[in-house]
mmCIF file of C-alpha atoms and ligand atoms in Angstrom:
data_model
loop_
_atom_site.group_PDB
_atom_site.id
_atom_site.type_symbol
_atom_site.label_atom_id
_atom_site.label_comp_id
_atom_site.label_asym_id
_atom_site.label_seq_id
_atom_site.Cartn_x
_atom_site.Cartn_y
_atom_site.Cartn_z
ATOM 1 C CA MET A 998 109.464 102.424 85.353
ATOM 2 C CA GLY A 999 107.706 104.231 88.485
ATOM 3 C CA ASN A 1000 108.968 106.253 90.926
ATOM 4 C CA LEU A 1001 108.160 107.599 94.086
ATOM 5 C CA LEU A 1002 109.225 111.078 94.453
ATOM 6 C CA SER A 1003 106.108 113.151 95.749
ATOM 7 C CA VAL A 1004 102.596 113.023 97.462
ATOM 8 C CA TRP A 1005 101.946 115.332 94.969
ATOM 9 C CA GLU A 1006 102.299 112.965 92.228
ATOM 10 C CA LEU A 1007 100.035 110.573 93.188
ATOM 11 C CA GLY A 1008 96.418 109.611 92.349
ATOM 12 C CA ARG A 1009 93.622 109.127 94.891
ATOM 13 C CA LYS A 1010 93.981 105.438 94.042
ATOM 14 C CA GLU A 1011 97.406 105.289 94.502
ATOM 15 C CA VAL A 1012 97.603 106.678 97.731
ATOM 16 C CA GLU A 1013 94.789 103.955 98.409
ATOM 17 C CA GLU A 1014 96.713 101.122 96.776
ATOM 18 C CA TYR A 1015 100.034 102.011 98.745
ATOM 19 C CA VAL A 1016 98.075 101.691 102.214
ATOM 20 C CA ARG A 1017 96.414 98.717 100.843
ATOM 21 C CA LEU A 1018 99.725 97.172 100.304
ATOM 22 C CA GLY A 1019 101.377 98.441 103.465
ATOM 23 C CA LEU A 1020 98.699 97.137 105.312
ATOM 24 C CA GLU A 1021 98.942 93.306 103.281
ATOM 25 C CA VAL A 1022 102.971 93.401 103.824
ATOM 26 C CA LYS A 1023 102.832 93.909 107.084
ATOM 27 C CA LYS A 1024 100.619 90.996 107.692
ATOM 28 C CA ASN A 1025 102.272 88.784 105.442
ATOM 29 C CA PRO A 1026 105.901 89.361 105.543
ATOM 30 C CA GLY A 1027 106.684 86.024 105.059
ATOM 31 C CA LYS A 1028 105.238 85.687 101.588
ATOM 32 C CA TYR A 1029 107.918 88.644 100.450
ATOM 33 C CA ALA A 1030 110.542 86.897 101.871
ATOM 34 C CA ASN A 1031 112.712 86.575 99.090
ATOM 35 C CA SER A 1032 110.717 88.379 96.653
ATOM 36 C CA LEU A 1033 114.057 90.736 96.104
ATOM 37 C CA GLU A 1034 116.854 88.311 96.405
ATOM 38 C CA GLY A 1035 119.738 89.284 94.444
ATOM 39 C CA LYS A 1036 118.442 93.336 94.167
ATOM 40 C CA THR A 1037 120.611 96.083 95.278
ATOM 41 C CA LEU A 1038 119.092 98.793 97.045
ATOM 42 C CA ALA A 1039 121.398 102.321 96.846
ATOM 43 C CA MET A 1040 120.604 104.806 99.493
ATOM 44 C CA ILE A 1041 122.192 108.369 99.387
ATOM 45 C CA PHE A 1042 122.026 110.422 102.307
ATOM 46 C CA GLU A 1043 122.811 114.182 102.433
ATOM 47 C CA LYS A 1044 121.412 114.706 105.486
ATOM 48 C CA ALA A 1045 121.246 112.490 109.187
ATOM 49 C CA SER A 1046 118.389 110.146 109.066
ATOM 50 C CA THR A 1047 117.856 107.345 111.692
ATOM 51 C CA ARG A 1048 114.459 105.990 110.623
ATOM 52 C CA THR A 1049 114.966 106.140 106.828
ATOM 53 C CA ARG A 1050 118.161 104.755 107.047
ATOM 54 C CA VAL A 1051 117.629 101.403 109.097
ATOM 55 C CA SER A 1052 113.925 100.709 108.240
ATOM 56 C CA PHE A 1053 114.929 101.006 104.352
ATOM 57 C CA GLU A 1054 117.659 98.891 105.168
ATOM 58 C CA VAL A 1055 116.286 96.320 107.413
ATOM 59 C CA GLY A 1056 113.100 95.925 104.451
ATOM 60 C CA MET A 1057 115.896 95.262 101.932
ATOM 61 C CA THR A 1058 117.119 92.180 104.199
ATOM 62 C CA GLN A 1059 114.015 91.211 104.623
ATOM 63 C CA LEU A 1060 113.067 90.963 101.406
ATOM 64 C CA GLY A 1061 115.999 89.074 100.683
ATOM 65 C CA GLY A 1062 118.049 92.169 98.795
ATOM 66 C CA HIS A 1063 121.213 94.145 100.172
ATOM 67 C CA ALA A 1064 121.659 97.948 100.845
ATOM 68 C CA ILE A 1065 124.359 100.206 100.367
ATOM 69 C CA TYR A 1066 124.673 103.205 102.532
ATOM 70 C CA PHE A 1067 126.096 106.279 100.648
ATOM 71 C CA ASP A 1068 127.057 109.207 103.576
ATOM 72 C CA PHE A 1069 127.037 112.109 100.440
ATOM 73 C CA THR A 1070 130.573 113.632 101.978
ATOM 74 C CA THR A 1071 132.515 110.437 101.491
ATOM 75 C CA THR A 1072 130.869 110.489 98.078
ATOM 76 C CA GLN A 1073 132.706 112.312 94.490
ATOM 77 C CA LEU A 1074 129.127 114.195 95.314
ATOM 78 C CA SER A 1075 131.675 116.085 97.907
ATOM 79 C CA ARG A 1076 133.650 116.876 95.378
ATOM 80 C CA GLY A 1077 131.528 118.241 92.783
ATOM 81 C CA GLU A 1078 130.731 114.999 90.136
ATOM 82 C CA THR A 1079 127.380 116.096 89.475
ATOM 83 C CA MET A 1080 124.057 114.269 89.985
ATOM 84 C CA HIS A 1081 123.852 113.145 86.560
ATOM 85 C CA ASP A 1082 126.697 111.614 86.185
ATOM 86 C CA THR A 1083 126.110 110.016 89.478
ATOM 87 C CA ALA A 1084 122.664 108.666 88.684
ATOM 88 C CA LYS A 1085 123.896 107.047 85.032
ATOM 89 C CA THR A 1086 126.581 105.474 87.333
ATOM 90 C CA LEU A 1087 124.555 104.091 89.885
ATOM 91 C CA GLY A 1088 122.076 102.886 87.436
ATOM 92 C CA ARG A 1089 124.920 100.560 86.025
ATOM 93 C CA TYR A 1090 125.069 99.090 89.566
ATOM 94 C CA VAL A 1091 122.204 98.872 90.951
ATOM 95 C CA ASP A 1092 118.682 98.309 90.958
ATOM 96 C CA ILE A 1093 116.633 100.453 92.724
ATOM 97 C CA ILE A 1094 118.038 103.903 94.637
ATOM 98 C CA MET A 1095 116.587 105.974 97.956
ATOM 99 C CA ALA A 1096 117.898 109.451 98.526
ATOM 100 C CA ARG A 1097 117.715 111.707 100.749
ATOM 101 C CA LEU A 1098 118.752 115.627 99.703
ATOM 102 C CA TYR A 1099 118.133 118.798 100.291
ATOM 103 C CA LYS A 1100 117.043 120.270 97.079
ATOM 104 C CA HIS A 1101 113.875 118.541 95.497
ATOM 105 C CA SER A 1102 115.700 119.578 91.922
ATOM 106 C CA ASP A 1103 118.466 116.952 92.896
ATOM 107 C CA LEU A 1104 116.075 113.904 93.118
ATOM 108 C CA LEU A 1105 114.775 114.669 89.826
ATOM 109 C CA GLU A 1106 117.716 115.188 88.684
ATOM 110 C CA ILE A 1107 118.887 111.597 89.519
ATOM 111 C CA ALA A 1108 115.435 110.404 88.583
ATOM 112 C CA LYS A 1109 116.347 111.815 85.049
ATOM 113 C CA HIS A 1110 119.282 110.120 84.511
ATOM 114 C CA ALA A 1111 119.534 106.891 86.980
ATOM 115 C CA GLY A 1112 117.471 104.698 84.634
ATOM 116 C CA VAL A 1113 116.061 102.248 87.493
ATOM 117 C CA PRO A 1114 113.019 103.220 89.944
ATOM 118 C CA VAL A 1115 113.999 106.259 92.290
ATOM 119 C CA ILE A 1116 112.462 106.707 95.638
ATOM 120 C CA ASN A 1117 112.515 110.163 98.019
ATOM 121 C CA GLY A 1118 114.035 109.377 101.393
ATOM 122 C CA LEU A 1119 113.105 113.553 102.233
ATOM 123 C CA THR A 1120 113.691 116.190 100.594
ATOM 124 C CA ASP A 1121 113.214 119.665 101.267
ATOM 125 C CA ALA A 1122 109.947 119.643 99.309
ATOM 126 C CA GLU A 1123 108.627 116.207 100.622
ATOM 127 C CA HIS A 1124 108.824 113.074 102.815
ATOM 128 C CA PRO A 1125 106.221 110.578 100.690
ATOM 129 C CA CYS A 1126 107.710 107.701 102.692
ATOM 130 C CA GLN A 1127 106.537 109.288 106.342
ATOM 131 C CA ALA A 1128 103.406 110.561 104.457
ATOM 132 C CA LEU A 1129 102.365 107.043 103.067
ATOM 133 C CA SER A 1130 103.489 105.085 106.225
ATOM 134 C CA ASP A 1131 101.212 107.125 108.320
ATOM 135 C CA LEU A 1132 98.127 107.395 106.411
ATOM 136 C CA GLN A 1133 99.029 102.884 107.167
ATOM 137 C CA THR A 1134 99.172 104.166 110.756
ATOM 138 C CA ILE A 1135 95.440 106.135 110.986
ATOM 139 C CA SER A 1136 94.138 103.786 109.041
ATOM 140 C CA GLU A 1137 94.757 100.665 111.095
ATOM 141 C CA LYS A 1138 93.800 102.910 114.682
ATOM 142 C CA GLY A 1139 90.392 103.410 112.588
ATOM 143 C CA LYS A 1140 90.912 106.902 112.069
ATOM 144 C CA LEU A 1141 91.175 107.332 107.944
ATOM 145 C CA LYS A 1142 87.401 107.750 107.717
ATOM 146 C CA LYS A 1143 86.153 110.097 104.861
ATOM 147 C CA GLY A 1144 85.553 113.571 107.030
ATOM 148 C CA ALA A 1145 87.578 112.820 109.779
ATOM 149 C CA LYS A 1146 89.723 115.699 110.846
ATOM 150 C CA PHE A 1147 93.549 115.908 110.769
ATOM 151 C CA ALA A 1148 95.505 118.983 112.225
ATOM 152 C CA PHE A 1149 98.630 119.656 111.800
ATOM 153 C CA VAL A 1150 100.274 122.098 114.163
ATOM 154 C CA GLY A 1151 103.383 123.459 113.946
ATOM 155 C CA ASP A 1152 105.587 124.202 110.476
ATOM 156 C CA CYS A 1153 102.887 124.585 107.792
ATOM 157 C CA GLY A 1154 105.229 126.030 105.035
ATOM 158 C CA PHE A 1155 107.786 122.324 104.949
ATOM 159 C CA ASN A 1156 108.045 118.949 103.546
ATOM 160 C CA MET A 1157 105.923 117.401 106.675
ATOM 161 C CA ALA A 1158 103.144 119.778 105.690
ATOM 162 C CA ASN A 1159 103.297 119.559 102.206
ATOM 163 C CA SER A 1160 103.035 115.462 101.960
ATOM 164 C CA LEU A 1161 100.919 115.143 104.995
ATOM 165 C CA MET A 1162 98.098 117.750 103.443
ATOM 166 C CA LEU A 1163 98.554 116.297 100.332
ATOM 167 C CA ALA A 1164 98.221 112.758 101.123
ATOM 168 C CA CYS A 1165 95.181 113.310 104.139
ATOM 169 C CA ALA A 1166 93.048 115.109 101.541
ATOM 170 C CA LYS A 1167 93.508 112.561 98.670
ATOM 171 C CA ALA A 1168 92.417 109.970 101.525
ATOM 172 C CA GLY A 1169 89.541 111.680 101.923
ATOM 173 C CA MET A 1170 90.709 113.193 105.094
ATOM 174 C CA GLU A 1171 89.528 116.848 106.698
ATOM 175 C CA VAL A 1172 92.700 119.153 107.397
ATOM 176 C CA ALA A 1173 93.543 122.100 109.568
ATOM 177 C CA LEU A 1174 96.897 124.015 109.128
ATOM 178 C CA VAL A 1175 97.388 125.059 112.678
ATOM 179 C CA CYS A 1176 100.609 127.955 111.912
ATOM 180 C CA PRO A 1177 101.693 131.252 113.544
ATOM 181 C CA LYS A 1178 101.261 133.376 110.463
ATOM 182 C CA ALA A 1179 104.866 133.390 109.781
ATOM 183 C CA TYR A 1180 104.592 129.513 109.182
ATOM 184 C CA SER A 1181 102.227 129.732 106.642
ATOM 185 C CA PRO A 1182 101.520 126.742 104.207
ATOM 186 C CA ASN A 1183 103.324 127.529 100.717
ATOM 187 C CA PRO A 1184 100.417 128.758 98.332
ATOM 188 C CA LYS A 1185 101.455 125.796 95.908
ATOM 189 C CA TYR A 1186 101.082 122.608 98.315
ATOM 190 C CA LEU A 1187 97.952 124.531 100.039
ATOM 191 C CA SER A 1188 96.040 125.045 96.204
ATOM 192 C CA GLU A 1189 96.866 121.449 94.643
ATOM 193 C CA ALA A 1190 96.126 120.064 98.256
ATOM 194 C CA LYS A 1191 92.849 122.262 98.311
ATOM 195 C CA ARG A 1192 91.754 120.896 95.000
ATOM 196 C CA HIS A 1193 91.525 117.429 96.908
ATOM 197 C CA GLY A 1194 89.550 117.870 99.875
ATOM 198 C CA LYS A 1195 88.417 120.502 102.547
ATOM 199 C CA VAL A 1196 91.836 121.888 103.723
ATOM 200 C CA GLU A 1197 92.090 124.734 106.173
ATOM 201 C CA VAL A 1198 94.423 126.988 107.566
ATOM 202 C CA ILE A 1199 93.512 128.473 111.522
ATOM 203 C CA ASN A 1200 96.180 130.712 113.179
ATOM 204 C CA ASP A 1201 94.432 129.782 116.866
ATOM 205 C CA PRO A 1202 96.017 126.475 118.129
ATOM 206 C CA ALA A 1203 92.995 125.507 120.366
ATOM 207 C CA ALA A 1204 90.749 126.379 117.857
ATOM 208 C CA GLY A 1205 92.974 124.670 114.929
ATOM 209 C CA VAL A 1206 92.735 121.554 116.854
ATOM 210 C CA LYS A 1207 89.112 121.531 118.219
ATOM 211 C CA ASP A 1208 87.176 118.256 117.755
ATOM 212 C CA ALA A 1209 90.518 117.161 116.088
ATOM 213 C CA ASP A 1210 90.673 113.204 115.169
ATOM 214 C CA VAL A 1211 94.339 113.300 114.863
ATOM 215 C CA ILE A 1212 97.123 115.689 115.965
ATOM 216 C CA TYR A 1213 100.249 115.698 113.974
ATOM 217 C CA THR A 1214 103.064 117.756 114.978
ATOM 218 C CA ASP A 1215 107.058 117.533 113.797
ATOM 219 C CA THR A 1216 110.329 119.422 114.847
ATOM 220 C CA TRP A 1217 110.073 123.452 114.570
ATOM 221 C CA ILE A 1218 113.199 123.273 112.887
ATOM 222 C CA SER A 1219 113.292 121.127 110.249
ATOM 223 C CA MET A 1220 117.394 120.018 108.995
ATOM 224 C CA GLY A 1221 119.132 122.760 106.723
ATOM 225 C CA LEU A 1222 116.954 125.724 108.966
ATOM 226 C CA GLU A 1223 119.391 125.590 111.936
ATOM 227 C CA GLY A 1224 120.155 129.144 111.640
ATOM 228 C CA GLU A 1225 116.719 130.438 112.142
ATOM 229 C CA LYS A 1226 116.401 128.878 115.947
ATOM 230 C CA ALA A 1227 115.761 131.966 117.340
ATOM 231 C CA GLU A 1228 112.887 133.158 115.670
ATOM 232 C CA ARG A 1229 111.522 130.307 115.436
ATOM 233 C CA MET A 1230 111.678 128.871 118.965
ATOM 234 C CA LYS A 1231 109.872 132.201 119.360
ATOM 235 C CA ALA A 1232 106.809 131.834 117.291
ATOM 236 C CA PHE A 1233 106.151 128.492 117.942
ATOM 237 C CA MET A 1234 106.138 127.894 121.866
ATOM 238 C CA PRO A 1235 102.442 128.642 121.727
ATOM 239 C CA TYR A 1236 101.859 125.429 119.552
ATOM 240 C CA GLN A 1237 103.680 123.396 121.627
ATOM 241 C CA VAL A 1238 101.151 119.641 121.767
ATOM 242 C CA ASN A 1239 100.848 119.584 125.369
ATOM 243 C CA GLY A 1240 98.247 117.983 127.888
ATOM 244 C CA GLU A 1241 96.097 121.401 127.832
ATOM 245 C CA LEU A 1242 96.290 121.935 124.002
ATOM 246 C CA LEU A 1243 94.828 118.112 123.462
ATOM 247 C CA SER A 1244 92.051 118.613 125.338
ATOM 248 C CA HIS A 1245 90.472 120.404 122.823
ATOM 249 C CA ALA A 1246 90.276 117.674 120.400
ATOM 250 C CA LYS A 1247 87.920 114.642 120.746
ATOM 251 C CA LYS A 1248 88.862 112.054 123.763
ATOM 252 C CA ASP A 1249 90.288 109.289 121.285
ATOM 253 C CA CYS A 1250 92.290 112.069 119.322
ATOM 254 C CA ILE A 1251 95.619 109.877 118.249
ATOM 255 C CA VAL A 1252 98.826 112.030 118.812
ATOM 256 C CA MET A 1253 101.604 111.446 115.787
ATOM 257 C CA HIS A 1254 104.795 112.190 115.222
ATOM 258 C CA CYS A 1255 107.165 111.481 112.569
ATOM 259 C CA LEU A 1256 110.469 111.906 114.437
ATOM 260 C CA PRO A 1257 113.044 112.959 116.271
ATOM 261 C CA ALA A 1258 111.278 114.678 118.930
ATOM 262 C CA HIS A 1259 112.155 117.428 120.692
ATOM 263 C CA ARG A 1260 110.881 117.040 123.756
ATOM 264 C CA GLY A 1261 109.558 119.544 125.836
ATOM 265 C CA LEU A 1262 109.626 121.876 122.763
ATOM 266 C CA GLU A 1263 106.888 120.727 120.235
ATOM 267 C CA ILE A 1264 105.564 118.144 122.311
ATOM 268 C CA THR A 1265 105.927 117.243 125.974
ATOM 269 C CA ASP A 1266 107.228 113.955 127.415
ATOM 270 C CA GLU A 1267 103.130 113.500 129.040
ATOM 271 C CA VAL A 1268 101.953 113.663 125.644
ATOM 272 C CA ILE A 1269 104.262 111.656 123.512
ATOM 273 C CA ASP A 1270 104.611 108.863 126.294
ATOM 274 C CA GLY A 1271 101.021 108.889 126.669
ATOM 275 C CA LYS A 1272 98.003 106.600 126.008
ATOM 276 C CA GLN A 1273 97.058 108.559 122.911
ATOM 277 C CA SER A 1274 100.298 108.813 121.176
ATOM 278 C CA VAL A 1275 100.951 105.948 118.291
ATOM 279 C CA VAL A 1276 104.409 107.545 117.242
ATOM 280 C CA TRP A 1277 106.261 104.064 117.881
ATOM 281 C CA ASP A 1278 103.260 102.342 115.320
ATOM 282 C CA GLN A 1279 103.957 105.210 112.867
ATOM 283 C CA ALA A 1280 108.010 104.342 113.404
ATOM 284 C CA GLU A 1281 107.388 100.819 112.837
ATOM 285 C CA ASN A 1282 105.319 101.297 109.558
ATOM 286 C CA ARG A 1283 108.044 102.863 107.613
ATOM 287 C CA LEU A 1284 109.423 99.692 107.616
ATOM 288 C CA HIS A 1285 106.464 97.651 105.625
ATOM 289 C CA MET A 1286 105.357 100.532 103.955
ATOM 290 C CA GLN A 1287 108.660 101.196 102.447
ATOM 291 C CA LYS A 1288 109.253 97.514 102.056
ATOM 292 C CA ALA A 1289 105.702 97.431 100.028
ATOM 293 C CA ILE A 1290 106.971 100.542 97.574
ATOM 294 C CA MET A 1291 110.286 98.720 97.111
ATOM 295 C CA LEU A 1292 108.039 95.564 96.047
ATOM 296 C CA ARG A 1293 105.780 97.654 93.577
ATOM 297 C CA LEU A 1294 108.319 99.713 92.122
ATOM 298 C CA LEU A 1295 110.146 96.458 91.165
ATOM 299 C CA GLY A 1296 106.875 94.839 90.063
ATOM 300 C CA LYS A 1297 106.955 92.316 92.884
ATOM 301 C CA ILE A 1298 103.454 92.842 93.919
HETATM 302 N N1 CP B 2039 111.224 110.898 110.050
HETATM 303 C C1 CP B 2039 112.590 110.070 109.464
HETATM 304 O O1 CP B 2039 112.170 110.713 108.926
HETATM 305 O O2 CP B 2039 113.262 110.088 110.803
HETATM 306 P P1 CP B 2039 114.712 109.657 109.991
HETATM 307 O O3 CP B 2039 115.333 111.291 110.451
HETATM 308 O O4 CP B 2039 115.614 109.363 111.651
HETATM 309 O O5 CP B 2039 115.196 109.266 108.864
HETATM 310 N N1 NVA B 2040 110.764 118.593 108.721
HETATM 311 C C1 NVA B 2040 111.568 117.930 109.396
HETATM 312 C C2 NVA B 2040 111.417 116.042 109.408
HETATM 313 C C3 NVA B 2040 112.361 115.113 109.824
HETATM 314 C C4 NVA B 2040 112.266 113.439 109.349
HETATM 315 C C5 NVA B 2040 112.890 118.011 108.833
HETATM 316 O O1 NVA B 2040 112.769 117.794 107.847
HETATM 317 O O2 NVA B 2040 114.370 118.027 109.355
#
């Protein structure tokens, strides 16, 4: 029985395979319409969500199964029932679990005890569903080429940067992590990513995105870091993805954002609504990739 807990644990071949499956499911939706008939997905959310919640639920409906949404605060988890006991219980009812949690160690605890496949719907450490579907989008836009330059601009020490540096390096891209020194990559993720490809850390924003094929940004204030708002706004303002920054990248560079975006902060209206933005395709591909993930983990593809 497999899980999808992180990009870290995926080999190059598995990353490639997920991209292939995401593209295949998108192209042939009818082929899988009843593949998960009678199956139930439990979705546990300790943090807010729009895309992850809706795309998993719609995905399960389209595959003929059913999804149950659990708001953490209205479950017994909020009253102290352990992850261990919750996982053991859920495993007796449902066929597959997706969880969005603060601590990655809580996700690992669920995976250890559930007895059914577990999918990471975002933790403080990783967001693998987003990173894999982003590779699908990069591939569709013709940029998933060996040596193409992927520049992540912003908070390089949190979940999106962790998953993307690993995913893009494993997919053969060159990765630039563009950030203020205080928000440098986690050394553990950086050294693991460097084992798979060329990955550099660059503090100067214009130099960081020079000749980029893909520019990616994310919020400066991830869920759970709201208390650091003032210092983060100050540190990241020079790293805003705006028209001027974009002028240093390749002319046909695409701009990506996992969303939700904070318009006027990490990205301007002009860029997110501009011709080079692919953010809505990214949001759509969450649906196709997650259908592929559930089909694969349940042995249907
Ligand atoms: N990108 C993403 O995971 O969006 P949500 O937080 O809306 O699920
Ligand atoms: N880094 C962001 C991603 C949201 C999808 C967060 O953790 O809030």
